[in-house]
Amino acid sequence: MAIGSDGRREERRPRVEGTFPSSHVEAALDLLHLTDMAWHDCYGPGELALPDPVLDDILLLADGGLVALIRLSREAVIDFRDVRVAADHHRRIPGLHRRPADYG
């Protein structure tokens, strides 16, 4: 059974709260809602939301930066493979830490 947008928002809230400053949580959740709509428009009726692995990659690379989240979300909808490659690279390099400004 598909989860509605309100359910996805609440499901994502703890992760977003753990990553973004409290003043940016609602904006980040709003952006993820818009990203879900863009994903659905681009990938068809069977794709109601960002797949969890794509969301994981976006949140990892955004690292709490709202500007980075905007840019990465857009990039993921255009071609999520680019975001995947960057996230996989990030995961492979011990101690690698990119600032949100690196993506925005």
PDB file of N, CA and C in Angstrom:
ATOM      1  N   MET A   1       0.837  -1.180   0.000  1.00  0.00           N
ATOM      2  CA  MET A   1       0.000   0.000   0.000  1.00  0.00           C
ATOM      3  C   MET A   1       0.887   1.251   0.000  1.00  0.00           C
ATOM      4  N   ALA A   2       0.552   2.197  -0.818  1.00  0.00           N
ATOM      5  CA  ALA A   2       1.327   3.429  -0.934  1.00  0.00           C
ATOM      6  C   ALA A   2       1.088   4.339   0.271  1.00  0.00           C
ATOM      7  N   ILE A   3       2.138   4.998   0.678  1.00  0.00           N
ATOM      8  CA  ILE A   3       2.047   5.975   1.761  1.00  0.00           C
ATOM      9  C   ILE A   3       1.774   7.325   1.123  1.00  0.00           C
ATOM     10  N   GLY A   4       0.868   8.096   1.697  1.00  0.00           N
ATOM     11  CA  GLY A   4       0.562   9.426   1.185  1.00  0.00           C
ATOM     12  C   GLY A   4       1.655  10.423   1.526  1.00  0.00           C
ATOM     13  N   SER A   5       1.556  11.590   0.951  1.00  0.00           N
ATOM     14  CA  SER A   5       2.590  12.604   1.160  1.00  0.00           C
ATOM     15  C   SER A   5       2.714  13.022   2.621  1.00  0.00           C
ATOM     16  N   ASP A   6       1.593  13.092   3.340  1.00  0.00           N
ATOM     17  CA  ASP A   6       1.673  13.441   4.769  1.00  0.00           C
ATOM     18  C   ASP A   6       2.401  12.354   5.550  1.00  0.00           C
ATOM     19  N   GLY A   7       2.132  11.104   5.212  1.00  0.00           N
ATOM     20  CA  GLY A   7       2.798   9.995   5.875  1.00  0.00           C
ATOM     21  C   GLY A   7       4.292   9.970   5.599  1.00  0.00           C
ATOM     22  N   ARG A   8       4.665  10.233   4.334  1.00  0.00           N
ATOM     23  CA  ARG A   8       6.090  10.291   3.992  1.00  0.00           C
ATOM     24  C   ARG A   8       6.772  11.419   4.755  1.00  0.00           C
ATOM     25  N   ARG A   9       6.094  12.543   4.853  1.00  0.00           N
ATOM     26  CA  ARG A   9       6.671  13.694   5.555  1.00  0.00           C
ATOM     27  C   ARG A   9       6.982  13.318   7.004  1.00  0.00           C
ATOM     28  N   GLU A  10       6.027  12.688   7.665  1.00  0.00           N
ATOM     29  CA  GLU A  10       6.230  12.332   9.073  1.00  0.00           C
ATOM     30  C   GLU A  10       7.257  11.216   9.215  1.00  0.00           C
ATOM     31  N   GLU A  11       7.295  10.318   8.255  1.00  0.00           N
ATOM     32  CA  GLU A  11       8.285   9.249   8.269  1.00  0.00           C
ATOM     33  C   GLU A  11       9.700   9.806   8.114  1.00  0.00           C
ATOM     34  N   ARG A  12       9.851  10.835   7.313  1.00  0.00           N
ATOM     35  CA  ARG A  12      11.161  11.452   7.059  1.00  0.00           C
ATOM     36  C   ARG A  12      11.574  12.447   8.146  1.00  0.00           C
ATOM     37  N   ARG A  13      10.627  12.954   8.890  1.00  0.00           N
ATOM     38  CA  ARG A  13      10.895  14.015   9.858  1.00  0.00           C
ATOM     39  C   ARG A  13      12.073  13.705  10.790  1.00  0.00           C
ATOM     40  N   PRO A  14      12.140  12.528  11.432  1.00  0.00           N
ATOM     41  CA  PRO A  14      13.259  12.291  12.351  1.00  0.00           C
ATOM     42  C   PRO A  14      14.626  12.373  11.680  1.00  0.00           C
ATOM     43  N   ARG A  15      14.734  11.865  10.457  1.00  0.00           N
ATOM     44  CA  ARG A  15      16.015  11.939   9.748  1.00  0.00           C
ATOM     45  C   ARG A  15      16.372  13.383   9.428  1.00  0.00           C
ATOM     46  N   VAL A  16      15.384  14.132   8.980  1.00  0.00           N
ATOM     47  CA  VAL A  16      15.637  15.529   8.621  1.00  0.00           C
ATOM     48  C   VAL A  16      15.981  16.336   9.878  1.00  0.00           C
ATOM     49  N   GLU A  17      15.277  16.095  10.966  1.00  0.00           N
ATOM     50  CA  GLU A  17      15.576  16.787  12.225  1.00  0.00           C
ATOM     51  C   GLU A  17      16.975  16.453  12.725  1.00  0.00           C
ATOM     52  N   GLY A  18      17.439  15.239  12.450  1.00  0.00           N
ATOM     53  CA  GLY A  18      18.775  14.842  12.878  1.00  0.00           C
ATOM     54  C   GLY A  18      19.886  15.375  12.002  1.00  0.00           C
ATOM     55  N   THR A  19      19.531  15.928  10.869  1.00  0.00           N
ATOM     56  CA  THR A  19      20.527  16.377   9.902  1.00  0.00           C
ATOM     57  C   THR A  19      20.559  17.891   9.719  1.00  0.00           C
ATOM     58  N   PHE A  20      19.390  18.524   9.760  1.00  0.00           N
ATOM     59  CA  PHE A  20      19.290  19.948   9.457  1.00  0.00           C
ATOM     60  C   PHE A  20      19.067  20.763  10.715  1.00  0.00           C
ATOM     61  N   PRO A  21      19.491  22.024  10.711  1.00  0.00           N
ATOM     62  CA  PRO A  21      19.174  22.904  11.838  1.00  0.00           C
ATOM     63  C   PRO A  21      17.656  23.001  12.008  1.00  0.00           C
ATOM     64  N   SER A  22      17.217  23.152  13.231  1.00  0.00           N
ATOM     65  CA  SER A  22      15.765  23.161  13.500  1.00  0.00           C
ATOM     66  C   SER A  22      15.033  24.223  12.693  1.00  0.00           C
ATOM     67  N   SER A  23      15.682  25.325  12.408  1.00  0.00           N
ATOM     68  CA  SER A  23      15.031  26.386  11.639  1.00  0.00           C
ATOM     69  C   SER A  23      14.839  26.015  10.169  1.00  0.00           C
ATOM     70  N   HIS A  24      15.476  24.931   9.712  1.00  0.00           N
ATOM     71  CA  HIS A  24      15.377  24.525   8.311  1.00  0.00           C
ATOM     72  C   HIS A  24      14.586  23.240   8.100  1.00  0.00           C
ATOM     73  N   VAL A  25      14.133  22.610   9.177  1.00  0.00           N
ATOM     74  CA  VAL A  25      13.470  21.310   9.063  1.00  0.00           C
ATOM     75  C   VAL A  25      12.223  21.390   8.194  1.00  0.00           C
ATOM     76  N   GLU A  26      11.341  22.328   8.456  1.00  0.00           N
ATOM     77  CA  GLU A  26      10.099  22.410   7.678  1.00  0.00           C
ATOM     78  C   GLU A  26      10.379  22.719   6.216  1.00  0.00           C
ATOM     79  N   ALA A  27      11.336  23.602   5.958  1.00  0.00           N
ATOM     80  CA  ALA A  27      11.682  23.915   4.568  1.00  0.00           C
ATOM     81  C   ALA A  27      12.266  22.691   3.868  1.00  0.00           C
ATOM     82  N   ALA A  28      13.102  21.925   4.558  1.00  0.00           N
ATOM     83  CA  ALA A  28      13.680  20.719   3.969  1.00  0.00           C
ATOM     84  C   ALA A  28      12.578  19.702   3.656  1.00  0.00           C
ATOM     85  N   LEU A  29      11.633  19.539   4.580  1.00  0.00           N
ATOM     86  CA  LEU A  29      10.520  18.621   4.340  1.00  0.00           C
ATOM     87  C   LEU A  29       9.641  19.104   3.188  1.00  0.00           C
ATOM     88  N   ASP A  30       9.432  20.416   3.094  1.00  0.00           N
ATOM     89  CA  ASP A  30       8.675  20.980   1.966  1.00  0.00           C
ATOM     90  C   ASP A  30       9.381  20.670   0.647  1.00  0.00           C
ATOM     91  N   LEU A  31      10.689  20.857   0.634  1.00  0.00           N
ATOM     92  CA  LEU A  31      11.447  20.592  -0.584  1.00  0.00           C
ATOM     93  C   LEU A  31      11.379  19.115  -0.964  1.00  0.00           C
ATOM     94  N   LEU A  32      11.479  18.232  -0.006  1.00  0.00           N
ATOM     95  CA  LEU A  32      11.376  16.806  -0.312  1.00  0.00           C
ATOM     96  C   LEU A  32       9.996  16.456  -0.861  1.00  0.00           C
ATOM     97  N   HIS A  33       8.974  17.142  -0.368  1.00  0.00           N
ATOM     98  CA  HIS A  33       7.616  16.947  -0.919  1.00  0.00           C
ATOM     99  C   HIS A  33       7.581  17.371  -2.389  1.00  0.00           C
ATOM    100  N   LEU A  34       8.142  18.509  -2.699  1.00  0.00           N
ATOM    101  CA  LEU A  34       8.209  18.961  -4.096  1.00  0.00           C
ATOM    102  C   LEU A  34       9.043  18.016  -4.946  1.00  0.00           C
ATOM    103  N   THR A  35      10.114  17.506  -4.377  1.00  0.00           N
ATOM    104  CA  THR A  35      10.964  16.566  -5.105  1.00  0.00           C
ATOM    105  C   THR A  35      10.200  15.283  -5.420  1.00  0.00           C
ATOM    106  N   ASP A  36       9.381  14.831  -4.471  1.00  0.00           N
ATOM    107  CA  ASP A  36       8.528  13.666  -4.738  1.00  0.00           C
ATOM    108  C   ASP A  36       7.605  13.925  -5.929  1.00  0.00           C
ATOM    109  N   MET A  37       7.018  15.103  -5.971  1.00  0.00           N
ATOM    110  CA  MET A  37       6.119  15.427  -7.081  1.00  0.00           C
ATOM    111  C   MET A  37       6.876  15.463  -8.407  1.00  0.00           C
ATOM    112  N   ALA A  38       8.064  16.034  -8.396  1.00  0.00           N
ATOM    113  CA  ALA A  38       8.877  16.078  -9.617  1.00  0.00           C
ATOM    114  C   ALA A  38       9.281  14.668 -10.028  1.00  0.00           C
ATOM    115  N   TRP A  39       9.629  13.841  -9.061  1.00  0.00           N
ATOM    116  CA  TRP A  39      10.006  12.454  -9.359  1.00  0.00           C
ATOM    117  C   TRP A  39       8.850  11.728 -10.036  1.00  0.00           C
ATOM    118  N   HIS A  40       7.671  11.891  -9.472  1.00  0.00           N
ATOM    119  CA  HIS A  40       6.468  11.263 -10.014  1.00  0.00           C
ATOM    120  C   HIS A  40       6.210  11.741 -11.447  1.00  0.00           C
ATOM    121  N   ASP A  41       6.351  13.039 -11.670  1.00  0.00           N
ATOM    122  CA  ASP A  41       6.143  13.585 -13.018  1.00  0.00           C
ATOM    123  C   ASP A  41       7.151  13.039 -14.018  1.00  0.00           C
ATOM    124  N   CYS A  42       8.384  12.850 -13.582  1.00  0.00           N
ATOM    125  CA  CYS A  42       9.438  12.404 -14.501  1.00  0.00           C
ATOM    126  C   CYS A  42       9.462  10.898 -14.708  1.00  0.00           C
ATOM    127  N   TYR A  43       9.132  10.137 -13.677  1.00  0.00           N
ATOM    128  CA  TYR A  43       9.329   8.688 -13.745  1.00  0.00           C
ATOM    129  C   TYR A  43       8.039   7.882 -13.798  1.00  0.00           C
ATOM    130  N   GLY A  44       6.914   8.543 -13.817  1.00  0.00           N
ATOM    131  CA  GLY A  44       5.674   7.857 -14.107  1.00  0.00           C
ATOM    132  C   GLY A  44       4.785   7.542 -12.930  1.00  0.00           C
ATOM    133  N   PRO A  45       3.612   7.025 -13.247  1.00  0.00           N
ATOM    134  CA  PRO A  45       2.578   6.813 -12.236  1.00  0.00           C
ATOM    135  C   PRO A  45       2.941   5.791 -11.175  1.00  0.00           C
ATOM    136  N   GLY A  46       3.862   4.883 -11.477  1.00  0.00           N
ATOM    137  CA  GLY A  46       4.265   3.896 -10.483  1.00  0.00           C
ATOM    138  C   GLY A  46       5.279   4.420  -9.490  1.00  0.00           C
ATOM    139  N   GLU A  47       5.777   5.610  -9.720  1.00  0.00           N
ATOM    140  CA  GLU A  47       6.812   6.214  -8.869  1.00  0.00           C
ATOM    141  C   GLU A  47       6.211   7.404  -8.133  1.00  0.00           C
ATOM    142  N   LEU A  48       5.689   7.148  -6.953  1.00  0.00           N
ATOM    143  CA  LEU A  48       5.016   8.208  -6.195  1.00  0.00           C
ATOM    144  C   LEU A  48       5.972   9.098  -5.422  1.00  0.00           C
ATOM    145  N   ALA A  49       7.169   8.602  -5.171  1.00  0.00           N
ATOM    146  CA  ALA A  49       8.110   9.350  -4.343  1.00  0.00           C
ATOM    147  C   ALA A  49       9.530   8.933  -4.685  1.00  0.00           C
ATOM    148  N   LEU A  50      10.467   9.730  -4.209  1.00  0.00           N
ATOM    149  CA  LEU A  50      11.869   9.355  -4.336  1.00  0.00           C
ATOM    150  C   LEU A  50      12.083   7.972  -3.743  1.00  0.00           C
ATOM    151  N   PRO A  51      12.797   7.110  -4.420  1.00  0.00           N
ATOM    152  CA  PRO A  51      13.150   5.834  -3.797  1.00  0.00           C
ATOM    153  C   PRO A  51      14.056   6.081  -2.584  1.00  0.00           C
ATOM    154  N   ASP A  52      13.942   5.231  -1.594  1.00  0.00           N
ATOM    155  CA  ASP A  52      14.733   5.411  -0.372  1.00  0.00           C
ATOM    156  C   ASP A  52      16.231   5.531  -0.624  1.00  0.00           C
ATOM    157  N   PRO A  53      16.835   4.718  -1.509  1.00  0.00           N
ATOM    158  CA  PRO A  53      18.273   4.880  -1.741  1.00  0.00           C
ATOM    159  C   PRO A  53      18.643   6.256  -2.305  1.00  0.00           C
ATOM    160  N   VAL A  54      17.785   6.821  -3.137  1.00  0.00           N
ATOM    161  CA  VAL A  54      18.048   8.164  -3.682  1.00  0.00           C
ATOM    162  C   VAL A  54      17.931   9.202  -2.565  1.00  0.00           C
ATOM    163  N   LEU A  55      16.923   9.063  -1.733  1.00  0.00           N
ATOM    164  CA  LEU A  55      16.780   9.969  -0.585  1.00  0.00           C
ATOM    165  C   LEU A  55      17.992   9.867   0.327  1.00  0.00           C
ATOM    166  N   ASP A  56      18.463   8.652   0.576  1.00  0.00           N
ATOM    167  CA  ASP A  56      19.654   8.457   1.416  1.00  0.00           C
ATOM    168  C   ASP A  56      20.847   9.213   0.849  1.00  0.00           C
ATOM    169  N   ASP A  57      21.041   9.094  -0.461  1.00  0.00           N
ATOM    170  CA  ASP A  57      22.164   9.775  -1.112  1.00  0.00           C
ATOM    171  C   ASP A  57      22.046  11.289  -0.984  1.00  0.00           C
ATOM    172  N   ILE A  58      20.865  11.813  -1.217  1.00  0.00           N
ATOM    173  CA  ILE A  58      20.646  13.260  -1.141  1.00  0.00           C
ATOM    174  C   ILE A  58      20.929  13.773   0.264  1.00  0.00           C
ATOM    175  N   LEU A  59      20.377  13.105   1.259  1.00  0.00           N
ATOM    176  CA  LEU A  59      20.561  13.565   2.642  1.00  0.00           C
ATOM    177  C   LEU A  59      22.017  13.453   3.077  1.00  0.00           C
ATOM    178  N   LEU A  60      22.691  12.400   2.655  1.00  0.00           N
ATOM    179  CA  LEU A  60      24.108  12.249   2.987  1.00  0.00           C
ATOM    180  C   LEU A  60      24.921  13.410   2.433  1.00  0.00           C
ATOM    181  N   LEU A  61      24.729  13.689   1.157  1.00  0.00           N
ATOM    182  CA  LEU A  61      25.534  14.724   0.508  1.00  0.00           C
ATOM    183  C   LEU A  61      25.136  16.136   0.938  1.00  0.00           C
ATOM    184  N   ALA A  62      23.862  16.350   1.237  1.00  0.00           N
ATOM    185  CA  ALA A  62      23.427  17.689   1.665  1.00  0.00           C
ATOM    186  C   ALA A  62      24.030  18.050   3.014  1.00  0.00           C
ATOM    187  N   ASP A  63      24.232  17.056   3.873  1.00  0.00           N
ATOM    188  CA  ASP A  63      24.920  17.254   5.148  1.00  0.00           C
ATOM    189  C   ASP A  63      24.359  18.440   5.939  1.00  0.00           C
ATOM    190  N   GLY A  64      23.041  18.562   5.939  1.00  0.00           N
ATOM    191  CA  GLY A  64      22.411  19.604   6.732  1.00  0.00           C
ATOM    192  C   GLY A  64      22.334  20.967   6.076  1.00  0.00           C
ATOM    193  N   GLY A  65      22.732  21.069   4.834  1.00  0.00           N
ATOM    194  CA  GLY A  65      22.697  22.346   4.128  1.00  0.00           C
ATOM    195  C   GLY A  65      21.478  22.457   3.231  1.00  0.00           C
ATOM    196  N   LEU A  66      20.681  23.467   3.452  1.00  0.00           N
ATOM    197  CA  LEU A  66      19.458  23.638   2.677  1.00  0.00           C
ATOM    198  C   LEU A  66      19.749  23.945   1.205  1.00  0.00           C
ATOM    199  N   VAL A  67      20.736  24.777   0.933  1.00  0.00           N
ATOM    200  CA  VAL A  67      21.094  25.077  -0.459  1.00  0.00           C
ATOM    201  C   VAL A  67      21.570  23.807  -1.148  1.00  0.00           C
ATOM    202  N   ALA A  68      22.388  23.023  -0.467  1.00  0.00           N
ATOM    203  CA  ALA A  68      22.858  21.757  -1.038  1.00  0.00           C
ATOM    204  C   ALA A  68      21.685  20.810  -1.286  1.00  0.00           C
ATOM    205  N   LEU A  69      20.737  20.766  -0.363  1.00  0.00           N
ATOM    206  CA  LEU A  69      19.563  19.912  -0.535  1.00  0.00           C
ATOM    207  C   LEU A  69      18.776  20.315  -1.780  1.00  0.00           C
ATOM    208  N   ILE A  70      18.634  21.597  -2.007  1.00  0.00           N
ATOM    209  CA  ILE A  70      17.921  22.082  -3.196  1.00  0.00           C
ATOM    210  C   ILE A  70      18.639  21.602  -4.456  1.00  0.00           C
ATOM    211  N   ARG A  71      19.914  21.827  -4.521  1.00  0.00           N
ATOM    212  CA  ARG A  71      20.667  21.477  -5.725  1.00  0.00           C
ATOM    213  C   ARG A  71      20.743  19.972  -5.946  1.00  0.00           C
ATOM    214  N   LEU A  72      20.944  19.233  -4.873  1.00  0.00           N
ATOM    215  CA  LEU A  72      21.022  17.776  -4.995  1.00  0.00           C
ATOM    216  C   LEU A  72      19.675  17.165  -5.354  1.00  0.00           C
ATOM    217  N   SER A  73      18.601  17.704  -4.812  1.00  0.00           N
ATOM    218  CA  SER A  73      17.267  17.203  -5.141  1.00  0.00           C
ATOM    219  C   SER A  73      16.975  17.406  -6.616  1.00  0.00           C
ATOM    220  N   ARG A  74      17.306  18.563  -7.106  1.00  0.00           N
ATOM    221  CA  ARG A  74      17.109  18.847  -8.535  1.00  0.00           C
ATOM    222  C   ARG A  74      17.944  17.896  -9.385  1.00  0.00           C
ATOM    223  N   GLU A  75      19.196  17.745  -9.015  1.00  0.00           N
ATOM    224  CA  GLU A  75      20.083  16.863  -9.765  1.00  0.00           C
ATOM    225  C   GLU A  75      19.590  15.418  -9.741  1.00  0.00           C
ATOM    226  N   ALA A  76      19.077  14.980  -8.602  1.00  0.00           N
ATOM    227  CA  ALA A  76      18.588  13.601  -8.489  1.00  0.00           C
ATOM    228  C   ALA A  76      17.405  13.351  -9.411  1.00  0.00           C
ATOM    229  N   VAL A  77      16.538  14.324  -9.557  1.00  0.00           N
ATOM    230  CA  VAL A  77      15.393  14.162 -10.459  1.00  0.00           C
ATOM    231  C   VAL A  77      15.870  14.140 -11.910  1.00  0.00           C
ATOM    232  N   ILE A  78      16.837  14.967 -12.231  1.00  0.00           N
ATOM    233  CA  ILE A  78      17.356  15.014 -13.605  1.00  0.00           C
ATOM    234  C   ILE A  78      18.081  13.711 -13.936  1.00  0.00           C
ATOM    235  N   ASP A  79      18.996  13.293 -13.058  1.00  0.00           N
ATOM    236  CA  ASP A  79      19.718  12.036 -13.266  1.00  0.00           C
ATOM    237  C   ASP A  79      20.292  11.580 -11.926  1.00  0.00           C
ATOM    238  N   PHE A  80      19.561  10.710 -11.264  1.00  0.00           N
ATOM    239  CA  PHE A  80      19.938  10.275  -9.920  1.00  0.00           C
ATOM    240  C   PHE A  80      21.273   9.528  -9.904  1.00  0.00           C
ATOM    241  N   ARG A  81      21.722   9.039 -11.053  1.00  0.00           N
ATOM    242  CA  ARG A  81      22.989   8.294 -11.095  1.00  0.00           C
ATOM    243  C   ARG A  81      24.173   9.187 -10.735  1.00  0.00           C
ATOM    244  N   ASP A  82      24.122  10.459 -11.119  1.00  0.00           N
ATOM    245  CA  ASP A  82      25.202  11.376 -10.750  1.00  0.00           C
ATOM    246  C   ASP A  82      25.285  11.548  -9.246  1.00  0.00           C
ATOM    247  N   VAL A  83      24.132  11.663  -8.610  1.00  0.00           N
ATOM    248  CA  VAL A  83      24.087  11.793  -7.152  1.00  0.00           C
ATOM    249  C   VAL A  83      24.577  10.496  -6.507  1.00  0.00           C
ATOM    250  N   ARG A  84      24.201   9.361  -7.070  1.00  0.00           N
ATOM    251  CA  ARG A  84      24.639   8.059  -6.542  1.00  0.00           C
ATOM    252  C   ARG A  84      26.155   7.929  -6.580  1.00  0.00           C
ATOM    253  N   VAL A  85      26.756   8.317  -7.694  1.00  0.00           N
ATOM    254  CA  VAL A  85      28.216   8.230  -7.821  1.00  0.00           C
ATOM    255  C   VAL A  85      28.889   9.103  -6.768  1.00  0.00           C
ATOM    256  N   ALA A  86      28.395  10.311  -6.591  1.00  0.00           N
ATOM    257  CA  ALA A  86      28.977  11.210  -5.584  1.00  0.00           C
ATOM    258  C   ALA A  86      28.802  10.642  -4.173  1.00  0.00           C
ATOM    259  N   ALA A  87      27.647  10.092  -3.889  1.00  0.00           N
ATOM    260  CA  ALA A  87      27.390   9.527  -2.558  1.00  0.00           C
ATOM    261  C   ALA A  87      28.259   8.284  -2.330  1.00  0.00           C
ATOM    262  N   ASP A  88      28.383   7.444  -3.332  1.00  0.00           N
ATOM    263  CA  ASP A  88      29.230   6.258  -3.195  1.00  0.00           C
ATOM    264  C   ASP A  88      30.678   6.658  -2.967  1.00  0.00           C
ATOM    265  N   HIS A  89      31.134   7.671  -3.668  1.00  0.00           N
ATOM    266  CA  HIS A  89      32.490   8.184  -3.455  1.00  0.00           C
ATOM    267  C   HIS A  89      32.644   8.680  -2.026  1.00  0.00           C
ATOM    268  N   HIS A  90      31.687   9.418  -1.561  1.00  0.00           N
ATOM    269  CA  HIS A  90      31.700   9.948  -0.198  1.00  0.00           C
ATOM    270  C   HIS A  90      31.782   8.802   0.818  1.00  0.00           C
ATOM    271  N   ARG A  91      31.036   7.752   0.596  1.00  0.00           N
ATOM    272  CA  ARG A  91      31.011   6.611   1.518  1.00  0.00           C
ATOM    273  C   ARG A  91      32.326   5.824   1.502  1.00  0.00           C
ATOM    274  N   ARG A  92      33.015   5.808   0.382  1.00  0.00           N
ATOM    275  CA  ARG A  92      34.250   5.019   0.245  1.00  0.00           C
ATOM    276  C   ARG A  92      35.455   5.673   0.890  1.00  0.00           C
ATOM    277  N   ILE A  93      35.452   6.977   0.999  1.00  0.00           N
ATOM    278  CA  ILE A  93      36.629   7.695   1.484  1.00  0.00           C
ATOM    279  C   ILE A  93      36.482   7.936   2.988  1.00  0.00           C
ATOM    280  N   PRO A  94      37.238   7.207   3.818  1.00  0.00           N
ATOM    281  CA  PRO A  94      37.127   7.418   5.267  1.00  0.00           C
ATOM    282  C   PRO A  94      37.484   8.854   5.637  1.00  0.00           C
ATOM    283  N   GLY A  95      36.671   9.434   6.474  1.00  0.00           N
ATOM    284  CA  GLY A  95      36.934  10.787   6.961  1.00  0.00           C
ATOM    285  C   GLY A  95      36.580  11.890   5.983  1.00  0.00           C
ATOM    286  N   LEU A  96      36.077  11.535   4.806  1.00  0.00           N
ATOM    287  CA  LEU A  96      35.705  12.565   3.852  1.00  0.00           C
ATOM    288  C   LEU A  96      34.518  13.333   4.385  1.00  0.00           C
ATOM    289  N   HIS A  97      34.641  14.610   4.398  1.00  0.00           N
ATOM    290  CA  HIS A  97      33.519  15.455   4.828  1.00  0.00           C
ATOM    291  C   HIS A  97      33.451  16.635   3.885  1.00  0.00           C
ATOM    292  N   ARG A  98      32.376  16.722   3.172  1.00  0.00           N
ATOM    293  CA  ARG A  98      32.171  17.863   2.280  1.00  0.00           C
ATOM    294  C   ARG A  98      31.190  18.795   2.928  1.00  0.00           C
ATOM    295  N   ARG A  99      31.501  20.034   2.884  1.00  0.00           N
ATOM    296  CA  ARG A  99      30.601  21.036   3.428  1.00  0.00           C
ATOM    297  C   ARG A  99      29.438  21.242   2.465  1.00  0.00           C
ATOM    298  N   PRO A 100      28.264  21.625   2.991  1.00  0.00           N
ATOM    299  CA  PRO A 100      27.130  21.900   2.102  1.00  0.00           C
ATOM    300  C   PRO A 100      27.474  22.915   1.011  1.00  0.00           C
ATOM    301  N   ALA A 101      28.393  23.831   1.306  1.00  0.00           N
ATOM    302  CA  ALA A 101      28.755  24.851   0.323  1.00  0.00           C
ATOM    303  C   ALA A 101      29.424  24.219  -0.914  1.00  0.00           C
ATOM    304  N   ASP A 102      29.986  23.023  -0.738  1.00  0.00           N
ATOM    305  CA  ASP A 102      30.617  22.348  -1.870  1.00  0.00           C
ATOM    306  C   ASP A 102      29.592  21.965  -2.934  1.00  0.00           C
ATOM    307  N   TYR A 103      28.322  21.873  -2.553  1.00  0.00           N
ATOM    308  CA  TYR A 103      27.257  21.511  -3.475  1.00  0.00           C
ATOM    309  C   TYR A 103      26.371  22.693  -3.818  1.00  0.00           C
ATOM    310  N   GLY A 104      26.707  23.835  -3.358  1.00  0.00           N
ATOM    311  CA  GLY A 104      25.837  24.966  -3.629  1.00  0.00           C
ATOM    312  C   GLY A 104      26.573  26.171  -3.770  1.00  0.00           C
TER     313      GLY A 104
END
